[in-house]
Short mmCIF file of C-alpha atoms in Angstrom, two decimals:
data_model
loop_
_atom_site.label_atom_id
_atom_site.label_comp_id
_atom_site.label_asym_id
_atom_site.label_seq_id
_atom_site.Cartn_x
_atom_site.Cartn_y
_atom_site.Cartn_z
CA MET A 24 15.53 -3.61 -14.38
CA ILE A 25 16.75 -0.61 -12.92
CA ASP A 26 18.74 1.23 -15.58
CA THR A 27 19.86 4.28 -13.48
CA VAL A 28 21.45 4.63 -10.32
CA ILE A 29 21.92 8.42 -8.77
CA VAL A 30 24.31 8.45 -5.59
CA SER A 31 22.75 11.34 -3.52
CA GLY A 32 24.61 13.47 -1.01
CA GLY A 33 22.69 11.84 1.96
CA MET A 34 24.15 9.00 4.14
CA ILE A 35 25.13 6.22 2.30
CA GLN A 36 26.86 2.95 3.34
CA LYS A 37 30.06 2.64 0.69
CA ASP A 38 30.39 -0.85 0.98
CA PHE A 39 26.13 -2.34 0.59
CA ALA A 40 25.90 0.72 -2.17
CA LEU A 41 29.08 -0.86 -3.96
CA ASP A 42 27.71 -4.39 -3.81
CA PHE A 43 24.11 -3.08 -4.86
CA ILE A 44 25.62 -1.30 -8.08
CA ASN A 45 27.61 -4.34 -9.04
CA LYS A 46 24.63 -6.58 -8.57
CA ILE A 47 22.77 -4.50 -10.98
CA LYS A 48 25.66 -4.74 -13.30
CA GLU A 49 25.12 -8.55 -13.18
CA GLU A 50 21.73 -8.57 -13.78
CA ARG A 51 21.96 -6.40 -16.70
CA LYS A 52 25.06 -8.22 -18.43
CA GLU A 53 25.94 -6.49 -21.16
CA LYS A 54 23.38 -3.87 -20.84
CA SER A 55 25.19 -0.61 -19.75
CA LEU A 56 24.11 0.95 -16.37
CA PHE A 57 23.74 4.64 -16.16
CA LEU A 58 25.54 6.15 -13.19
CA MET A 59 24.60 9.75 -11.94
CA ALA A 60 26.19 11.68 -9.17
CA ALA A 61 24.33 14.25 -7.32
CA ASP A 62 26.62 16.96 -5.69
CA ARG A 63 28.25 15.32 -2.27
CA GLY A 64 27.50 11.85 -3.77
CA MET A 65 30.39 12.42 -6.02
CA ASP A 66 32.51 11.32 -3.20
CA PHE A 67 31.11 8.22 -3.43
CA PHE A 68 32.59 7.69 -6.78
CA ARG A 69 35.71 9.01 -5.47
CA GLU A 70 36.22 6.84 -2.45
CA THR A 71 35.56 3.69 -4.68
CA GLY A 72 36.93 4.50 -8.19
CA LEU A 73 33.74 4.51 -10.03
CA VAL A 74 33.35 6.81 -12.73
CA PRO A 75 29.96 8.55 -13.18
CA ASP A 76 28.61 9.72 -16.42
CA LEU A 77 27.05 12.78 -15.28
CA VAL A 78 27.15 14.49 -12.18
CA ASP A 79 24.70 17.61 -11.30
CA GLY A 80 24.73 19.89 -8.42
CA ASP A 81 25.47 23.29 -7.08
CA PHE A 82 28.80 21.63 -5.42
CA ASP A 83 28.18 23.71 -2.69
CA SER A 84 28.49 20.62 -0.48
CA MET A 85 30.94 18.41 -2.24
CA SER A 86 34.30 17.81 -0.84
CA ARG A 87 37.53 19.60 -2.35
CA GLU A 88 39.01 15.91 -2.92
CA GLY A 89 35.73 15.29 -4.50
CA LYS A 90 35.87 18.50 -6.67
CA THR A 91 39.45 17.28 -7.51
CA TYR A 92 38.54 13.60 -8.69
CA LEU A 93 35.51 15.19 -10.98
CA GLU A 94 38.00 17.80 -12.64
CA SER A 95 40.16 14.71 -13.45
CA LEU A 96 37.72 12.66 -15.14
CA ALA A 97 37.43 13.71 -18.93
CA ASP A 98 34.42 11.66 -19.99
CA THR A 99 32.08 13.06 -17.39
CA ARG A 100 28.97 15.47 -18.04
CA ILE A 101 29.02 17.95 -15.54
CA VAL A 102 25.75 19.86 -15.19
CA GLN A 103 26.46 23.33 -12.96
CA LEU A 104 23.54 24.11 -10.99
CA VAL A 105 22.90 27.38 -8.83
CA PRO A 106 22.18 27.23 -5.31
CA GLU A 107 19.47 29.36 -5.52
CA LYS A 108 16.98 27.06 -7.41
CA ASP A 109 13.41 25.31 -7.07
CA ASP A 110 14.22 21.86 -6.31
CA THR A 111 17.36 19.88 -4.59
CA ASP A 112 20.44 18.39 -6.25
CA THR A 113 18.91 14.78 -6.13
CA GLN A 114 15.35 16.18 -7.62
CA SER A 115 17.49 17.52 -10.59
CA ALA A 116 19.78 14.64 -10.95
CA VAL A 117 16.27 12.37 -11.42
CA ASN A 118 14.75 15.28 -13.99
CA LEU A 119 17.94 15.04 -16.02
CA ALA A 120 17.92 10.84 -15.86
CA ILE A 121 14.49 11.00 -16.80
CA LYS A 122 15.46 13.54 -20.32
CA GLU A 123 18.13 10.95 -20.77
CA GLY A 124 15.63 8.29 -20.74
CA ALA A 125 15.91 6.51 -17.64
CA LYS A 126 12.65 3.99 -17.09
CA ASN A 127 13.81 2.47 -13.77
CA ILE A 128 16.00 4.92 -11.29
CA LEU A 129 17.85 3.77 -8.01
CA ILE A 130 18.48 6.56 -5.71
CA LEU A 131 21.54 5.43 -2.92
CA GLY A 132 22.12 8.10 -0.09
CA ALA A 133 18.77 9.47 -0.17
CA THR A 134 17.71 8.42 3.57
CA GLY A 135 19.27 9.02 6.80
CA GLY A 136 20.54 12.69 8.09
CA ARG A 137 18.50 15.44 7.67
CA LEU A 138 14.77 14.60 7.72
CA ASP A 139 13.79 17.60 5.54
CA HIS A 140 15.35 15.99 2.28
CA PHE A 141 14.44 12.51 3.06
CA LEU A 142 10.92 13.67 3.07
CA GLY A 143 11.68 15.23 -0.23
CA ASN A 144 13.18 12.41 -1.52
CA LEU A 145 10.24 10.43 -0.80
CA GLY A 146 8.23 13.01 -2.85
CA ILE A 147 10.32 12.12 -5.58
CA LEU A 148 8.74 8.81 -6.07
CA THR A 149 5.34 10.45 -6.89
CA LEU A 150 7.16 12.41 -9.15
CA GLY A 151 8.23 9.67 -10.94
CA LYS A 152 4.86 7.81 -11.01
CA LEU A 153 3.48 10.75 -12.76
CA LYS A 154 6.33 10.73 -15.23
CA GLY A 155 5.96 6.81 -16.14
CA VAL A 156 9.07 6.16 -14.37
CA GLN A 157 9.87 3.78 -11.66
CA ILE A 158 11.90 4.85 -8.73
CA ALA A 159 13.24 3.58 -5.66
CA LEU A 160 15.21 4.90 -2.83
CA ALA A 161 17.59 2.02 -0.63
CA ASP A 162 20.18 1.71 2.06
CA GLU A 163 21.59 -1.01 3.73
CA GLN A 164 18.28 -1.48 5.58
CA ASN A 165 15.49 -0.51 3.37
CA TYR A 166 14.11 -0.53 -0.44
CA ILE A 167 11.26 2.02 -0.85
CA CYS A 168 9.13 2.47 -3.58
CA LEU A 169 5.42 3.15 -4.89
CA VAL A 170 4.12 -0.23 -6.12
CA PRO A 171 1.30 -0.78 -8.92
CA SER A 172 -2.20 -2.91 -8.07
CA GLY A 173 -1.18 -6.34 -9.10
CA LYS A 174 2.41 -6.66 -8.16
CA LEU A 175 3.48 -9.92 -7.38
CA LEU A 176 6.97 -10.30 -4.78
CA GLN A 177 9.20 -13.41 -4.68
CA ARG A 178 10.21 -14.60 -1.45
CA GLU A 179 13.48 -15.95 -2.60
CA LYS A 180 14.19 -12.23 -4.11
CA GLN A 181 12.96 -9.64 -1.46
CA PHE A 182 15.10 -7.59 -0.46
CA GLY A 183 14.46 -8.13 3.66
CA LYS A 184 12.60 -10.01 5.91
CA TYR A 185 9.69 -7.15 6.39
CA VAL A 186 7.00 -5.53 4.43
CA SER A 187 5.38 -2.34 5.36
CA PHE A 188 2.52 -0.36 3.33
CA PHE A 189 1.69 3.08 3.18
CA PRO A 190 -0.44 5.02 1.86
CA VAL A 191 0.59 8.54 -0.12
CA GLY A 192 -1.42 11.17 -1.00
CA GLY A 193 -4.61 9.87 0.54
CA GLN A 194 -6.36 6.56 1.21
CA VAL A 195 -5.65 3.33 -0.91
CA GLU A 196 -8.95 1.72 -1.23
CA GLY A 197 -9.62 -2.01 -1.49
CA LEU A 198 -6.33 -2.93 -0.64
CA THR A 199 -5.69 -7.09 -1.14
CA LEU A 200 -2.48 -8.94 0.23
CA LYS A 201 -2.15 -12.37 -0.38
CA GLY A 202 0.52 -14.72 0.42
CA PHE A 203 1.34 -12.47 3.34
CA LYS A 204 1.46 -13.73 7.06
CA TYR A 205 -1.20 -11.09 7.81
CA PRO A 206 -3.45 -11.24 4.85
CA LEU A 207 -6.04 -8.18 4.13
CA ASN A 208 -8.77 -8.44 1.95
CA GLU A 209 -10.39 -5.18 0.53
CA TYR A 210 -9.10 -2.93 2.91
CA CYS A 211 -9.27 0.86 3.07
CA LEU A 212 -5.91 1.85 4.33
CA ARG A 213 -5.64 5.21 5.59
CA ILE A 214 -2.74 7.17 7.52
CA GLU A 215 -3.88 7.40 10.74
CA ASP A 216 -4.41 3.42 10.92
CA CYS A 217 -1.34 2.50 9.07
CA GLY A 218 0.18 0.71 11.96
CA LEU A 219 -1.84 -2.38 10.68
CA THR A 220 0.48 -2.77 7.55
CA VAL A 221 3.61 -2.16 9.11
CA SER A 222 6.23 -5.37 9.61
CA ASN A 223 4.01 -7.83 7.25
CA GLU A 224 5.91 -10.83 6.11
CA ILE A 225 5.71 -12.96 2.94
CA SER A 226 4.66 -16.42 4.02
CA GLU A 227 3.95 -18.10 0.41
CA GLU A 228 6.51 -18.78 -2.38
CA GLN A 229 4.14 -15.58 -3.96
CA ALA A 230 3.00 -12.63 -2.87
CA GLU A 231 0.63 -10.51 -4.47
CA ILE A 232 -0.75 -6.20 -3.52
CA ILE A 233 -4.04 -5.57 -5.18
CA TYR A 234 -5.95 -2.18 -4.58
CA GLU A 235 -8.86 -0.28 -6.52
CA LYS A 236 -7.63 3.29 -5.80
CA GLY A 237 -4.98 5.40 -4.39
CA SER A 238 -1.35 5.00 -4.17
CA LEU A 239 0.65 2.74 -2.21
CA MET A 240 4.36 2.58 -0.71
CA MET A 241 6.23 -0.07 -0.12
CA ILE A 242 9.00 -0.32 2.20
CA MET A 243 11.26 -3.91 2.34
CA SER A 244 13.28 -3.68 5.51
CA ARG A 245 15.65 -5.98 7.38
CA ASP A 246 17.35 -5.54 10.65
CA LEU A 247 21.38 -5.06 10.91
CA LYS A 248 22.62 -8.00 12.36
#
């Protein structure tokens, strides 16, 4: 279950993000949800009236209105970063969240816009895996994460209609997909032939992902109406 939401400074669909956060809060019931803003992600909190627990960044891209709103929040922790640093504001926020004890992190506003930032944010998924923390990126059309072998997917709970898979950092050996429209049996998935695993669909009530070796990225996606 997601315990921390980080709002980054990339493109963000405000209504979708706010609805997603509220759904997570409902699922957690009485358990608190830790909210963080990475630099310009603070503007999302200002526009929605939500109060972040922690804000980090060098604040070089935050709007004047965002800075004013941040200064009005008495209980929000602020971590000021220098512009010349070895990571992005989003990666810094992830590291801070992990130090705070986060085990399951959702990042909003980390897709779209500049591809260099997006690819950097995809790398954060592997960072989480190395630290034993589940990290996902989401926007209105996509939900992106690394999946462990043995992962079960419930069709009624899936994010969107389509499910795609990509190897990360090398080939994925022995990939088996059960309960999908296009199943696989002990297939060695390489990046050059990953078109084979794009736009699959769950065909049964439950689907299972099994593999022997490697790191596997899953993207659940949907078309906008």
